[in-house]
Coordinates of C-alpha atoms in Angstrom, one line a residue:
N992 CA 97.6 115.2 93.9
G993 CA 95.9 117.6 91.6
K994 CA 98.1 120.5 92.6
V995 CA 101.2 118.4 91.8
F996 CA 99.9 117.6 88.3
L997 CA 99.0 121.3 87.7
A998 CA 102.4 122.5 89.0
Y999 CA 104.5 120.0 87.0
N1000 CA 102.5 119.5 83.8
T1001 CA 101.2 123.0 83.1
G1002 CA 104.1 125.2 84.3
S1003 CA 101.6 127.6 85.7
P1004 CA 103.2 130.5 87.5
E1005 CA 100.6 130.2 90.2
H1006 CA 102.2 126.8 91.2
A1007 CA 105.8 127.8 91.1
S1008 CA 106.1 127.5 94.8
I1009 CA 105.1 123.9 94.6
R1010 CA 107.8 123.2 92.0
A1011 CA 110.4 125.0 94.1
R1012 CA 109.4 123.1 97.3
G1013 CA 109.0 119.8 95.6
Y1014 CA 105.6 118.9 97.0
A1015 CA 102.1 120.2 97.4
T1016 CA 99.8 120.4 100.5
S1017 CA 96.1 120.6 101.0
I1018 CA 95.2 121.6 104.6
D1019 CA 91.4 121.5 105.3
E1020 CA 90.7 122.4 101.6
L1021 CA 88.9 119.3 100.4
E1022 CA 87.4 118.5 103.8
V1023 CA 87.7 120.2 107.1
G1024 CA 90.0 118.1 109.3
L1025 CA 91.8 116.4 106.4
T1026 CA 95.4 117.3 105.5
A1027 CA 97.4 115.8 102.6
L1028 CA 100.8 116.3 101.0
S1029 CA 101.8 115.0 97.6
A1030 CA 105.0 114.7 95.6
P1031 CA 105.4 114.1 91.9
V1032 CA 106.7 110.9 90.3
L1033 CA 108.4 112.3 87.2
G1034 CA 108.6 110.3 84.0
P1035 CA 111.5 110.2 81.5
A1036 CA 110.4 113.5 79.9
G1037 CA 110.2 115.2 83.2
D1038 CA 106.5 115.5 83.4
A1039 CA 104.5 114.2 86.4
I1040 CA 103.1 110.8 85.5
A1041 CA 102.0 109.9 89.0
A1042 CA 102.0 111.3 92.5
L1043 CA 102.6 109.8 95.9
S1044 CA 100.6 111.2 98.8
I1045 CA 100.2 111.0 102.5
S1046 CA 96.9 112.1 104.1
G1047 CA 95.4 112.1 107.6
P1048 CA 93.7 114.1 110.2
T1049 CA 94.8 117.7 110.4
A1050 CA 95.3 117.3 114.1
R1051 CA 98.1 114.8 113.4
L1052 CA 99.5 116.2 110.2
T1053 CA 100.7 119.5 111.7
S1054 CA 103.1 121.8 110.0
D1055 CA 105.9 120.2 112.0
R1056 CA 104.9 116.7 111.0
I1057 CA 104.6 117.8 107.3
A1058 CA 108.1 119.1 107.5
Q1059 CA 109.3 115.7 108.8
L1060 CA 107.4 113.6 106.3
A1061 CA 107.9 115.7 103.1
P1062 CA 111.5 114.8 102.6
L1063 CA 110.7 111.1 103.0
L1064 CA 107.8 111.4 100.6
M1065 CA 109.9 113.2 98.0
E1066 CA 112.6 110.6 98.3
E1067 CA 110.2 107.7 97.7
A1068 CA 108.7 109.6 94.7
H1069 CA 112.2 110.1 93.4
V1070 CA 113.2 106.5 93.8
L1071 CA 110.0 105.4 91.9
A1072 CA 110.7 108.0 89.2
E1073 CA 114.2 106.6 88.7
R1074 CA 112.8 103.1 88.3
L1075 CA 110.5 104.5 85.6
G1076 CA 113.4 106.1 83.7
H1077 CA 113.5 109.7 85.0
R1078 CA 116.9 111.3 85.2
D1079 CA 117.4 114.8 86.7
Q1080 CA 119.7 117.5 85.4
R1081 CA 122.8 115.9 87.0
G1082 CA 122.2 112.7 85.0
A1083 CA 121.1 110.8 88.0
A1084 CA 117.6 110.3 89.3

């Protein structure tokens, strides 16, 4: 979750890939054997006011599984953002 907040709230060039992809990952970074992915919940001003995440054993959250789950996670974060008043560039959440 921390990477998402850094990427969306500081605009750091180091985190541009997270913004481009729409989610962050942590694979064996916080704890060996633990993988997590996180998507921002954007507020009305476009800043990350929350994050949704999925975490589990690295053996289960393989790169293929992350690729399957990431779109679902981002969609749920998007739905929540819309309920909180966020609108994207097209005028819809």
